PDB file of C-alpha atoms and ligand atoms in Angstrom:
ATOM      1  CA  MET A  55      10.237  17.771   5.716  1.00 93.00           C
ATOM      2  CA  ARG A  56       8.594  14.365   6.133  1.00 98.00           C
ATOM      3  CA  VAL A  57       4.962  14.331   7.528  1.00 98.00           C
ATOM      4  CA  THR A  58       4.823  12.994  11.118  1.00 98.00           C
ATOM      5  CA  ILE A  59       2.374  11.227  13.389  1.00 98.00           C
ATOM      6  CA  ASN A  60       1.640  14.464  15.092  1.00 98.00           C
ATOM      7  CA  ASP A  61       0.863  16.066  11.703  1.00 98.00           C
ATOM      8  CA  ILE A  62      -1.596  13.478  10.949  1.00 98.00           C
ATOM      9  CA  LYS A  63      -3.190  13.629  14.482  1.00 98.00           C
ATOM     10  CA  GLU A  64      -3.483  17.399  14.007  1.00 98.00           C
ATOM     11  CA  MET A  65      -5.213  17.038  10.900  1.00 98.00           C
ATOM     12  CA  LYS A  66      -8.125  15.317  12.790  1.00 98.00           C
ATOM     13  CA  ARG A  67      -7.944  18.199  15.212  1.00 98.00           C
ATOM     14  CA  ARG A  68      -8.421  20.732  12.490  1.00 98.00           C
ATOM     15  CA  LYS A  69     -11.186  18.577  10.996  1.00 98.00           C
ATOM     16  CA  GLU A  70      -8.965  18.290   7.743  1.00 98.00           C
ATOM     17  CA  LYS A  71      -9.722  14.944   5.859  1.00 98.00           C
ATOM     18  CA  ILE A  72      -6.728  12.635   5.456  1.00 98.00           C
ATOM     19  CA  PRO A  73      -6.154  11.081   2.104  1.00 98.00           C
ATOM     20  CA  MET A  74      -4.055   7.741   2.207  1.00 98.00           C
ATOM     21  CA  LEU A  75      -3.164   5.464  -0.576  1.00 98.00           C
ATOM     22  CA  THR A  76      -1.188   2.152  -1.052  1.00 98.00           C
ATOM     23  CA  ALA A  77       2.057   2.125  -3.006  1.00 98.00           C
ATOM     24  CA  TYR A  78       4.431  -0.931  -3.586  1.00 98.00           C
ATOM     25  CA  ASP A  79       7.060   0.334  -5.812  1.00 98.00           C
ATOM     26  CA  TYR A  80       9.487   3.374  -6.395  1.00 98.00           C
ATOM     27  CA  VAL A  81       7.713   4.980  -9.527  1.00 98.00           C
ATOM     28  CA  THR A  82       4.189   4.905  -7.979  1.00 98.00           C
ATOM     29  CA  ALA A  83       5.301   6.226  -4.488  1.00 98.00           C
ATOM     30  CA  LYS A  84       6.946   9.131  -6.106  1.00 98.00           C
ATOM     31  CA  ILE A  85       3.951  10.111  -8.056  1.00 98.00           C
ATOM     32  CA  VAL A  86       1.497   9.707  -5.070  1.00 98.00           C
ATOM     33  CA  ASP A  87       3.976  11.482  -2.902  1.00 98.00           C
ATOM     34  CA  GLU A  88       4.329  14.253  -5.287  1.00 98.00           C
ATOM     35  CA  ALA A  89       0.792  14.566  -5.668  1.00 98.00           C
ATOM     36  CA  GLY A  90       0.556  15.359  -2.139  1.00 98.00           C
ATOM     37  CA  VAL A  91      -0.843  12.370  -0.166  1.00 98.00           C
ATOM     38  CA  PRO A  92       0.501  12.507   3.288  1.00 98.00           C
ATOM     39  CA  LEU A  93       0.234   8.926   4.214  1.00 98.00           C
ATOM     40  CA  ILE A  94       1.368   6.076   2.302  1.00 98.00           C
ATOM     41  CA  LEU A  95       0.642   2.470   3.101  1.00 98.00           C
ATOM     42  CA  VAL A  96       2.757  -0.425   1.945  1.00 98.00           C
ATOM     43  CA  GLY A  97      -0.117  -2.847   2.257  1.00 98.00           C
ATOM     44  CA  ASP A  98       0.052  -6.608   2.249  1.00 98.00           C
ATOM     45  CA  SER A  99      -2.590  -6.164  -0.397  1.00 97.00           C
ATOM     46  CA  LEU A 100       0.562  -6.372  -2.488  1.00 98.00           C
ATOM     47  CA  GLY A 101       0.464 -10.074  -2.094  1.00 97.00           C
ATOM     48  CA  MET A 102      -2.893  -9.932  -4.337  1.00 95.00           C
ATOM     49  CA  VAL A 103      -2.371  -6.815  -6.643  1.00 96.00           C
ATOM     50  CA  MET A 104       1.566  -7.216  -7.294  1.00 97.00           C
ATOM     51  CA  LEU A 105       2.386 -10.832  -6.762  1.00 97.00           C
ATOM     52  CA  GLY A 106      -0.800 -12.717  -7.792  1.00 96.00           C
ATOM     53  CA  TYR A 107      -1.627 -14.585  -4.652  1.00 96.00           C
ATOM     54  CA  GLU A 108      -5.346 -15.348  -4.079  1.00 92.00           C
ATOM     55  CA  SER A 109      -5.124 -13.449  -0.511  1.00 92.00           C
ATOM     56  CA  THR A 110      -2.767 -11.723   1.698  1.00 95.00           C
ATOM     57  CA  ILE A 111      -1.996 -14.582   3.785  1.00 96.00           C
ATOM     58  CA  PRO A 112       1.180 -15.933   1.991  1.00 97.00           C
ATOM     59  CA  VAL A 113       2.798 -12.487   1.969  1.00 98.00           C
ATOM     60  CA  THR A 114       6.243 -12.640   4.040  1.00 98.00           C
ATOM     61  CA  MET A 115       8.277 -10.327   5.777  1.00 98.00           C
ATOM     62  CA  ASP A 116      11.065 -10.341   3.205  1.00 98.00           C
ATOM     63  CA  GLU A 117       8.501  -9.520   0.584  1.00 98.00           C
ATOM     64  CA  MET A 118       7.157  -6.632   2.516  1.00 98.00           C
ATOM     65  CA  ILE A 119      10.668  -5.313   3.417  1.00 98.00           C
ATOM     66  CA  HIS A 120      11.689  -5.477  -0.163  1.00 98.00           C
ATOM     67  CA  HIS A 121       8.692  -3.190  -1.298  1.00 98.00           C
ATOM     68  CA  THR A 122       8.880  -0.997   1.604  1.00 98.00           C
ATOM     69  CA  LYS A 123      12.337  -0.224   0.663  1.00 98.00           C
ATOM     70  CA  ALA A 124      11.506   0.830  -2.860  1.00 98.00           C
ATOM     71  CA  VAL A 125       8.510   2.990  -1.678  1.00 98.00           C
ATOM     72  CA  VAL A 126      10.526   4.638   0.978  1.00 98.00           C
ATOM     73  CA  ARG A 127      13.187   5.634  -1.995  1.00 98.00           C
ATOM     74  CA  GLY A 128      10.331   7.199  -3.741  1.00 98.00           C
ATOM     75  CA  ALA A 129       8.479   9.001  -1.092  1.00 98.00           C
ATOM     76  CA  LYS A 130      10.296  11.915   0.271  1.00 98.00           C
ATOM     77  CA  ARG A 131       7.533  13.755   2.118  1.00 98.00           C
ATOM     78  CA  ALA A 132       4.660  11.220   2.909  1.00 98.00           C
ATOM     79  CA  LEU A 133       4.738   9.125   6.116  1.00 98.00           C
ATOM     80  CA  VAL A 134       5.294   5.609   5.048  1.00 98.00           C
ATOM     81  CA  VAL A 135       3.608   2.764   6.968  1.00 98.00           C
ATOM     82  CA  GLY A 136       4.610  -0.767   6.628  1.00 98.00           C
ATOM     83  CA  ASP A 137       1.848  -3.623   6.913  1.00 98.00           C
ATOM     84  CA  MET A 138       2.936  -6.451   9.222  1.00 98.00           C
ATOM     85  CA  PRO A 139       2.000  -9.877   7.438  1.00 98.00           C
ATOM     86  CA  PHE A 140      -0.001 -12.562   8.793  1.00 97.00           C
ATOM     87  CA  MET A 141       1.497 -13.936  12.090  1.00 97.00           C
ATOM     88  CA  THR A 142       4.264 -11.991  12.173  1.00 98.00           C
ATOM     89  CA  TYR A 143       2.993 -10.273  15.398  1.00 98.00           C
ATOM     90  CA  HIS A 144       0.589 -12.797  17.035  1.00 94.00           C
ATOM     91  CA  VAL A 145       2.790 -15.537  18.515  1.00 96.00           C
ATOM     92  CA  SER A 146       4.853 -13.276  20.948  1.00 97.00           C
ATOM     93  CA  VAL A 147       5.675  -9.533  21.837  1.00 98.00           C
ATOM     94  CA  ALA A 148       9.247 -10.480  21.010  1.00 98.00           C
ATOM     95  CA  ASP A 149       8.186 -11.305  17.351  1.00 97.00           C
ATOM     96  CA  ALA A 150       6.157  -8.437  17.014  1.00 98.00           C
ATOM     97  CA  LEU A 151       9.083  -6.160  18.191  1.00 98.00           C
ATOM     98  CA  HIS A 152      11.622  -8.047  16.023  1.00 98.00           C
ATOM     99  CA  ASN A 153       9.536  -7.791  12.778  1.00 98.00           C
ATOM    100  CA  ALA A 154       8.189  -4.197  13.340  1.00 98.00           C
ATOM    101  CA  ALA A 155      12.011  -3.223  13.972  1.00 98.00           C
ATOM    102  CA  ARG A 156      12.658  -4.600  10.465  1.00 98.00           C
ATOM    103  CA  PHE A 157      10.206  -2.333   8.879  1.00 98.00           C
ATOM    104  CA  ILE A 158      11.594   0.784  10.588  1.00 98.00           C
ATOM    105  CA  GLN A 159      15.414  -0.241  10.397  1.00 98.00           C
ATOM    106  CA  GLU A 160      15.852  -2.098   7.044  1.00 98.00           C
ATOM    107  CA  GLY A 161      12.713  -1.116   5.144  1.00 98.00           C
ATOM    108  CA  GLY A 162      12.980   2.656   6.184  1.00 98.00           C
ATOM    109  CA  ALA A 163       9.295   3.082   7.125  1.00 98.00           C
ATOM    110  CA  GLN A 164       8.188   5.479   9.801  1.00 98.00           C
ATOM    111  CA  ALA A 165       5.373   3.311  11.342  1.00 98.00           C
ATOM    112  CA  VAL A 166       3.787  -0.115  11.051  1.00 98.00           C
ATOM    113  CA  LYS A 167       0.241  -1.314  10.707  1.00 98.00           C
ATOM    114  CA  LEU A 168      -1.273  -4.397  12.369  1.00 98.00           C
ATOM    115  CA  GLU A 169      -4.580  -6.104  12.101  1.00 98.00           C
ATOM    116  CA  GLY A 170      -6.816  -6.628  15.272  1.00 97.00           C
ATOM    117  CA  GLY A 171      -8.124  -4.692  18.185  1.00 98.00           C
ATOM    118  CA  GLU A 172      -7.907  -5.853  21.989  1.00 98.00           C
ATOM    119  CA  VAL A 173      -6.333  -8.990  20.891  1.00 97.00           C
ATOM    120  CA  VAL A 174      -3.212  -7.167  19.720  1.00 98.00           C
ATOM    121  CA  ALA A 175      -3.420  -4.456  22.426  1.00 98.00           C
ATOM    122  CA  GLU A 176      -0.287  -5.583  24.354  1.00 98.00           C
ATOM    123  CA  LYS A 177       1.712  -5.665  21.170  1.00 98.00           C
ATOM    124  CA  VAL A 178       0.685  -2.194  20.254  1.00 98.00           C
ATOM    125  CA  ARG A 179       1.759  -0.885  23.816  1.00 98.00           C
ATOM    126  CA  ARG A 180       5.239  -2.524  23.567  1.00 98.00           C
ATOM    127  CA  LEU A 181       5.788  -1.366  20.022  1.00 98.00           C
ATOM    128  CA  VAL A 182       4.962   2.244  20.981  1.00 98.00           C
ATOM    129  CA  GLU A 183       6.850   2.175  24.122  1.00 98.00           C
ATOM    130  CA  CYS A 184       9.811   1.146  22.085  1.00 98.00           C
ATOM    131  CA  GLY A 185       9.365   4.153  19.804  1.00 98.00           C
ATOM    132  CA  ILE A 186       7.698   2.481  16.748  1.00 98.00           C
ATOM    133  CA  PRO A 187       4.276   4.259  15.705  1.00 98.00           C
ATOM    134  CA  VAL A 188       1.629   1.928  15.063  1.00 98.00           C
ATOM    135  CA  MET A 189      -1.599   2.074  12.889  1.00 98.00           C
ATOM    136  CA  GLY A 190      -4.431  -0.301  14.058  1.00 98.00           C
ATOM    137  CA  HIS A 191      -6.871  -2.022  11.726  1.00 98.00           C
ATOM    138  CA  ILE A 192     -10.342  -3.319  12.536  1.00 98.00           C
ATOM    139  CA  GLY A 193     -13.430  -4.363  10.947  1.00 97.00           C
ATOM    140  CA  LEU A 194     -12.647  -6.522   8.057  1.00 96.00           C
ATOM    141  CA  THR A 195      -9.275  -7.814   8.733  1.00 95.00           C
ATOM    142  CA  PRO A 196      -8.296  -9.813   5.557  1.00 90.00           C
ATOM    143  CA  GLN A 197      -5.640 -11.760   7.333  1.00 93.00           C
ATOM    144  CA  SER A 198      -8.421 -13.411   9.228  1.00 92.00           C
ATOM    145  CA  MET A 199     -10.493 -14.014   6.136  1.00 89.00           C
ATOM    146  CA  HIS A 200     -10.828 -17.827   7.042  1.00 89.00           C
ATOM    147  CA  GLN A 201     -12.154 -16.863  10.478  1.00 89.00           C
ATOM    148  CA  LEU A 202     -14.459 -14.159   9.342  1.00 89.00           C
ATOM    149  CA  GLY A 203     -15.824 -16.338   6.479  1.00 84.00           C
ATOM    150  CA  GLY A 204     -14.796 -14.132   3.490  1.00 83.00           C
ATOM    151  CA  PHE A 205     -14.382 -10.781   2.747  1.00 85.00           C
ATOM    152  CA  LYS A 206     -17.665  -9.318   4.628  1.00 89.00           C
ATOM    153  CA  VAL A 207     -18.835  -6.097   6.202  1.00 93.00           C
ATOM    154  CA  GLN A 208     -18.360  -6.292   9.897  1.00 94.00           C
ATOM    155  CA  GLY A 209     -20.114  -4.908  12.757  1.00 95.00           C
ATOM    156  CA  LYS A 210     -23.738  -4.965  11.348  1.00 96.00           C
ATOM    157  CA  VAL A 211     -25.011  -6.779  14.468  1.00 96.00           C
ATOM    158  CA  LEU A 212     -25.029  -5.399  17.782  1.00 97.00           C
ATOM    159  CA  GLU A 213     -22.444  -7.427  19.499  1.00 97.00           C
ATOM    160  CA  GLN A 214     -19.939  -7.101  16.679  1.00 96.00           C
ATOM    161  CA  ALA A 215     -20.529  -3.309  16.829  1.00 98.00           C
ATOM    162  CA  ARG A 216     -19.949  -3.148  20.440  1.00 98.00           C
ATOM    163  CA  LYS A 217     -16.847  -5.116  19.971  1.00 98.00           C
ATOM    164  CA  LEU A 218     -15.476  -2.884  17.240  1.00 98.00           C
ATOM    165  CA  LEU A 219     -16.128   0.416  19.281  1.00 98.00           C
ATOM    166  CA  ASN A 220     -14.306  -1.389  22.337  1.00 98.00           C
ATOM    167  CA  ASP A 221     -11.416  -2.557  20.115  1.00 98.00           C
ATOM    168  CA  ALA A 222     -11.041   1.272  18.694  1.00 98.00           C
ATOM    169  CA  VAL A 223     -10.953   2.604  22.231  1.00 98.00           C
ATOM    170  CA  VAL A 224      -8.383  -0.157  23.354  1.00 98.00           C
ATOM    171  CA  LEU A 225      -6.206   0.700  20.385  1.00 98.00           C
ATOM    172  CA  GLU A 226      -6.143   4.304  21.266  1.00 98.00           C
ATOM    173  CA  GLN A 227      -5.372   3.608  24.775  1.00 98.00           C
ATOM    174  CA  SER A 228      -2.597   1.293  23.794  1.00 98.00           C
ATOM    175  CA  GLY A 229      -0.967   4.273  21.973  1.00 98.00           C
ATOM    176  CA  ALA A 230      -1.865   3.771  18.119  1.00 98.00           C
ATOM    177  CA  PHE A 231      -1.743   6.937  16.217  1.00 98.00           C
ATOM    178  CA  THR A 232      -4.555   5.976  13.747  1.00 98.00           C
ATOM    179  CA  ILE A 233      -7.040   3.343  13.252  1.00 98.00           C
ATOM    180  CA  VAL A 234      -8.051   1.858   9.824  1.00 98.00           C
ATOM    181  CA  LEU A 235     -11.816   0.931   9.585  1.00 98.00           C
ATOM    182  CA  GLU A 236     -12.344  -1.589   6.885  1.00 98.00           C
ATOM    183  CA  CYS A 237     -15.915  -2.443   5.572  1.00 97.00           C
ATOM    184  CA  THR A 238     -17.726  -1.211   8.685  1.00 98.00           C
ATOM    185  CA  PRO A 239     -21.322   0.257   8.259  1.00 98.00           C
ATOM    186  CA  ALA A 240     -21.090   4.046   7.857  1.00 98.00           C
ATOM    187  CA  PRO A 241     -23.143   4.858  11.062  1.00 98.00           C
ATOM    188  CA  LEU A 242     -20.784   2.723  13.055  1.00 98.00           C
ATOM    189  CA  SER A 243     -17.816   4.300  11.513  1.00 98.00           C
ATOM    190  CA  ARG A 244     -19.137   7.787  12.602  1.00 98.00           C
ATOM    191  CA  LEU A 245     -19.774   6.674  16.192  1.00 98.00           C
ATOM    192  CA  ILE A 246     -16.189   5.203  16.275  1.00 98.00           C
ATOM    193  CA  THR A 247     -14.670   8.351  14.745  1.00 98.00           C
ATOM    194  CA  GLU A 248     -16.435  10.555  17.434  1.00 98.00           C
ATOM    195  CA  GLN A 249     -15.481   8.322  20.391  1.00 98.00           C
ATOM    196  CA  VAL A 250     -11.802   8.323  19.624  1.00 98.00           C
ATOM    197  CA  GLY A 251      -9.348  11.039  19.782  1.00 98.00           C
ATOM    198  CA  ILE A 252      -6.958   9.632  17.157  1.00 98.00           C
ATOM    199  CA  PRO A 253      -7.742   9.696  13.356  1.00 98.00           C
ATOM    200  CA  THR A 254     -10.005   7.006  11.913  1.00 98.00           C
ATOM    201  CA  ILE A 255      -8.929   6.065   8.309  1.00 98.00           C
ATOM    202  CA  GLY A 256     -11.895   4.190   6.511  1.00 98.00           C
ATOM    203  CA  ILE A 257     -12.068   1.910   3.414  1.00 98.00           C
ATOM    204  CA  GLY A 258     -15.670   0.878   2.768  1.00 98.00           C
ATOM    205  CA  ALA A 259     -16.487   2.706   5.970  1.00 98.00           C
ATOM    206  CA  GLY A 260     -18.512   5.779   4.861  1.00 98.00           C
ATOM    207  CA  PRO A 261     -17.752   9.413   4.629  1.00 98.00           C
ATOM    208  CA  ASP A 262     -17.395  10.412   8.158  1.00 98.00           C
ATOM    209  CA  CYS A 263     -14.084   8.812   8.865  1.00 98.00           C
ATOM    210  CA  ASP A 264     -11.191  11.320   9.503  1.00 98.00           C
ATOM    211  CA  GLY A 265      -9.525  10.090   6.307  1.00 98.00           C
ATOM    212  CA  GLN A 266      -9.780   7.426   3.539  1.00 98.00           C
ATOM    213  CA  VAL A 267      -7.519   4.790   2.345  1.00 98.00           C
ATOM    214  CA  GLN A 268      -7.815   2.966  -1.010  1.00 98.00           C
ATOM    215  CA  VAL A 269      -5.615   0.300  -2.746  1.00 97.00           C
ATOM    216  CA  ILE A 270      -3.909   2.157  -5.662  1.00 98.00           C
ATOM    217  CA  SER A 271      -4.577  -0.592  -8.189  1.00 97.00           C
ATOM    218  CA  ASP A 272      -8.153  -0.364  -7.723  1.00 96.00           C
ATOM    219  CA  ILE A 273      -8.718   3.190  -8.127  1.00 97.00           C
ATOM    220  CA  LEU A 274      -6.364   3.341 -11.240  1.00 97.00           C
ATOM    221  CA  GLY A 275      -8.098   0.403 -12.860  1.00 96.00           C
ATOM    222  CA  LEU A 276      -4.988  -1.853 -12.804  1.00 95.00           C
ATOM    223  CA  TYR A 277      -6.409  -4.786 -10.742  1.00 90.00           C
ATOM    224  CA  THR A 278      -9.589  -6.069 -12.174  1.00 83.00           C
ATOM    225  CA  GLU A 279      -9.946  -9.510 -10.744  1.00 83.00           C
ATOM    226  CA  PHE A 280     -11.904  -8.329  -7.920  1.00 81.00           C
ATOM    227  CA  VAL A 281     -13.218  -4.894  -7.422  1.00 83.00           C
ATOM    228  CA  PRO A 282     -14.618  -4.144  -4.208  1.00 88.00           C
ATOM    229  CA  LYS A 283     -17.858  -2.121  -3.854  1.00 91.00           C
ATOM    230  CA  HIS A 284     -16.039   0.528  -1.870  1.00 94.00           C
ATOM    231  CA  ALA A 285     -13.365   1.079  -4.584  1.00 95.00           C
ATOM    232  CA  LYS A 286     -14.008   3.832  -7.086  1.00 95.00           C
ATOM    233  CA  ARG A 287     -12.241   3.956 -10.400  1.00 95.00           C
ATOM    234  CA  PHE A 288     -10.554   7.395 -10.748  1.00 97.00           C
ATOM    235  CA  ALA A 289      -8.663   6.179 -14.160  1.00 97.00           C
ATOM    236  CA  ASN A 290      -8.687   3.047 -16.476  1.00 96.00           C
ATOM    237  CA  LEU A 291      -4.993   2.565 -16.686  1.00 97.00           C
ATOM    238  CA  GLY A 292      -5.312  -1.195 -17.079  1.00 96.00           C
ATOM    239  CA  GLN A 293      -7.142  -0.543 -20.611  1.00 96.00           C
ATOM    240  CA  GLN A 294      -4.726   2.411 -21.487  1.00 97.00           C
ATOM    241  CA  VAL A 295      -1.635  -0.060 -20.992  1.00 98.00           C
ATOM    242  CA  ARG A 296      -3.290  -2.899 -23.139  1.00 97.00           C
ATOM    243  CA  ASN A 297      -4.011  -0.157 -25.879  1.00 98.00           C
ATOM    244  CA  ALA A 298      -0.283   0.971 -25.676  1.00 98.00           C
ATOM    245  CA  VAL A 299       1.189  -2.558 -25.747  1.00 98.00           C
ATOM    246  CA  SER A 300      -1.025  -3.451 -28.809  1.00 98.00           C
ATOM    247  CA  THR A 301       0.067  -0.365 -30.539  1.00 98.00           C
ATOM    248  CA  TYR A 302       3.806  -1.250 -29.736  1.00 98.00           C
ATOM    249  CA  ILE A 303       3.377  -4.944 -31.061  1.00 98.00           C
ATOM    250  CA  SER A 304       1.938  -3.706 -34.391  1.00 98.00           C
ATOM    251  CA  GLU A 305       4.565  -0.912 -34.679  1.00 98.00           C
ATOM    252  CA  VAL A 306       7.350  -3.330 -34.178  1.00 98.00           C
ATOM    253  CA  LYS A 307       5.806  -5.804 -36.587  1.00 98.00           C
ATOM    254  CA  SER A 308       5.428  -3.164 -39.321  1.00 98.00           C
ATOM    255  CA  VAL A 309       8.819  -1.590 -38.613  1.00 97.00           C
ATOM    256  CA  SER A 310       7.034   1.731 -37.903  1.00 97.00           C
ATOM    257  CA  PHE A 311       9.080   1.660 -34.670  1.00 98.00           C
ATOM    258  CA  PRO A 312      11.775   2.447 -34.094  1.00 97.00           C
ATOM    259  CA  THR A 313      12.460   5.466 -36.484  1.00 96.00           C
ATOM    260  CA  MET A 314      15.765   7.046 -36.654  1.00 95.00           C
ATOM    261  CA  GLU A 315      14.297   9.478 -34.162  1.00 96.00           C
ATOM    262  CA  HIS A 316      14.724   6.719 -31.592  1.00 96.00           C
ATOM    263  CA  SER A 317      18.199   5.504 -32.898  1.00 96.00           C
ATOM    264  CA  TYR A 318      21.886   6.487 -32.540  1.00 96.00           C
ATOM    265  CA  VAL A 319      23.917   7.618 -35.373  1.00 95.00           C
ATOM    266  CA  MET A 320      27.751   7.468 -36.045  1.00 95.00           C
ATOM    267  CA  ASP A 321      30.112   8.601 -38.753  1.00 95.00           C
ATOM    268  CA  GLU A 322      29.085   6.421 -41.985  1.00 94.00           C
ATOM    269  CA  SER A 323      32.836   6.511 -43.241  1.00 96.00           C
ATOM    270  CA  LEU A 324      33.677   4.495 -40.150  1.00 96.00           C
ATOM    271  CA  ILE A 325      31.203   1.726 -40.912  1.00 95.00           C
ATOM    272  CA  ASP A 326      32.295   1.685 -44.577  1.00 94.00           C
ATOM    273  CA  ALA A 327      36.023   1.094 -43.435  1.00 96.00           C
ATOM    274  CA  ILE A 328      34.740  -1.717 -41.003  1.00 96.00           C
ATOM    275  CA  ALA A 329      32.599  -3.270 -43.607  1.00 95.00           C
ATOM    276  CA  SER A 330      35.533  -3.549 -46.073  1.00 95.00           C
ATOM    277  CA  GLU A 331      37.787  -5.045 -43.418  1.00 95.00           C
ATOM    278  CA  ALA A 332      35.196  -7.663 -42.835  1.00 95.00           C
ATOM    279  CA  ARG A 333      34.983  -8.549 -46.428  1.00 94.00           C
ATOM    280  CA  GLN A 334      38.665  -8.761 -46.701  1.00 94.00           C
ATOM    281  CA  SER A 335      39.102 -11.132 -43.772  1.00 92.00           C
ATOM    282  CA  LYS A 336      36.211 -13.189 -44.923  1.00 87.00           C
ATOM    283  CA  ARG A 337      38.007 -13.587 -48.388  1.00 84.00           C
ATOM    284  CA  GLY A 338      41.351 -14.285 -46.782  1.00 74.00           C
TER     285      GLY A 338
HETATM  286  O1  KIV B 577      -3.167  -4.161   2.677  1.00 84.45           O
HETATM  287  C1  KIV B 577      -3.811  -3.061   2.491  1.00 84.45           C
HETATM  288  O2  KIV B 577      -3.685  -2.592   1.501  1.00 84.45           O
HETATM  289  C2  KIV B 577      -4.715  -2.685   3.670  1.00 84.45           C
HETATM  290  C3  KIV B 577      -5.723  -1.448   3.193  1.00 84.45           C
HETATM  291  C4  KIV B 577      -6.698  -2.001   2.383  1.00 84.45           C
HETATM  292  C5  KIV B 577      -6.141  -0.796   4.477  1.00 84.45           C
HETATM  293  O3  KIV B 577      -4.508  -3.163   4.745  1.00 84.45           O
END
């Protein structure tokens, strides 16, 4: 049975921490799902860690849908959240509905995530009214990096902190089922977590959020161009892959791979017969 938004909300009530990870493809989603992660985010971070863009801003709806489909095929149990890309939900409620519906209908996701607080409240309310569960995202919202002046911690000054608390309350009132808090100081994240009834999912937001989310490529050591302070490396797969590829290259060059163990056999007499036919037709 697939995890539902009620299961996720219930985890907060039971004070059970909620682990969430990103995934962008079938194989990874399958592993993450089988390991028991209840929430998978197809983040627009895929623009940077899978597609090589410099930020999340160039990511398109079609790219997101393509990856969401693959993740949904791999994840049989986790609730899959599709991340709405830059400017696909700001212009109008109609746009937000149309694009969110694509995640659910075409992509097969069970929920969508959008960045922003009070400014997107009307859109959140309409999506929820139309039956689309919404995860909010406040604090450092990478789609607004130009406005924020880069990837910076948010909420360190009084006015910002007040605004973030208000954004979280408004998102809950608008019907969001969870809120991502990205790069907010730990004491502010704790206060927000206490003040809202829905789960907060932190990334660089301290240990007191109801859950934690990380970009899978960061925790596996696969994306090394920029490693945020909040990303702990649980494995160094990048180095392991490099080592494996070097070994492959040298084995191919020295013909120690493939051996007969990795090859297919056939009746040698057939080869002799074909070889002799080939020799005769060359002569004739
Ligand atoms: O795109 C993403 O991966 C995200 C997470 C960092 C929350 O938005």
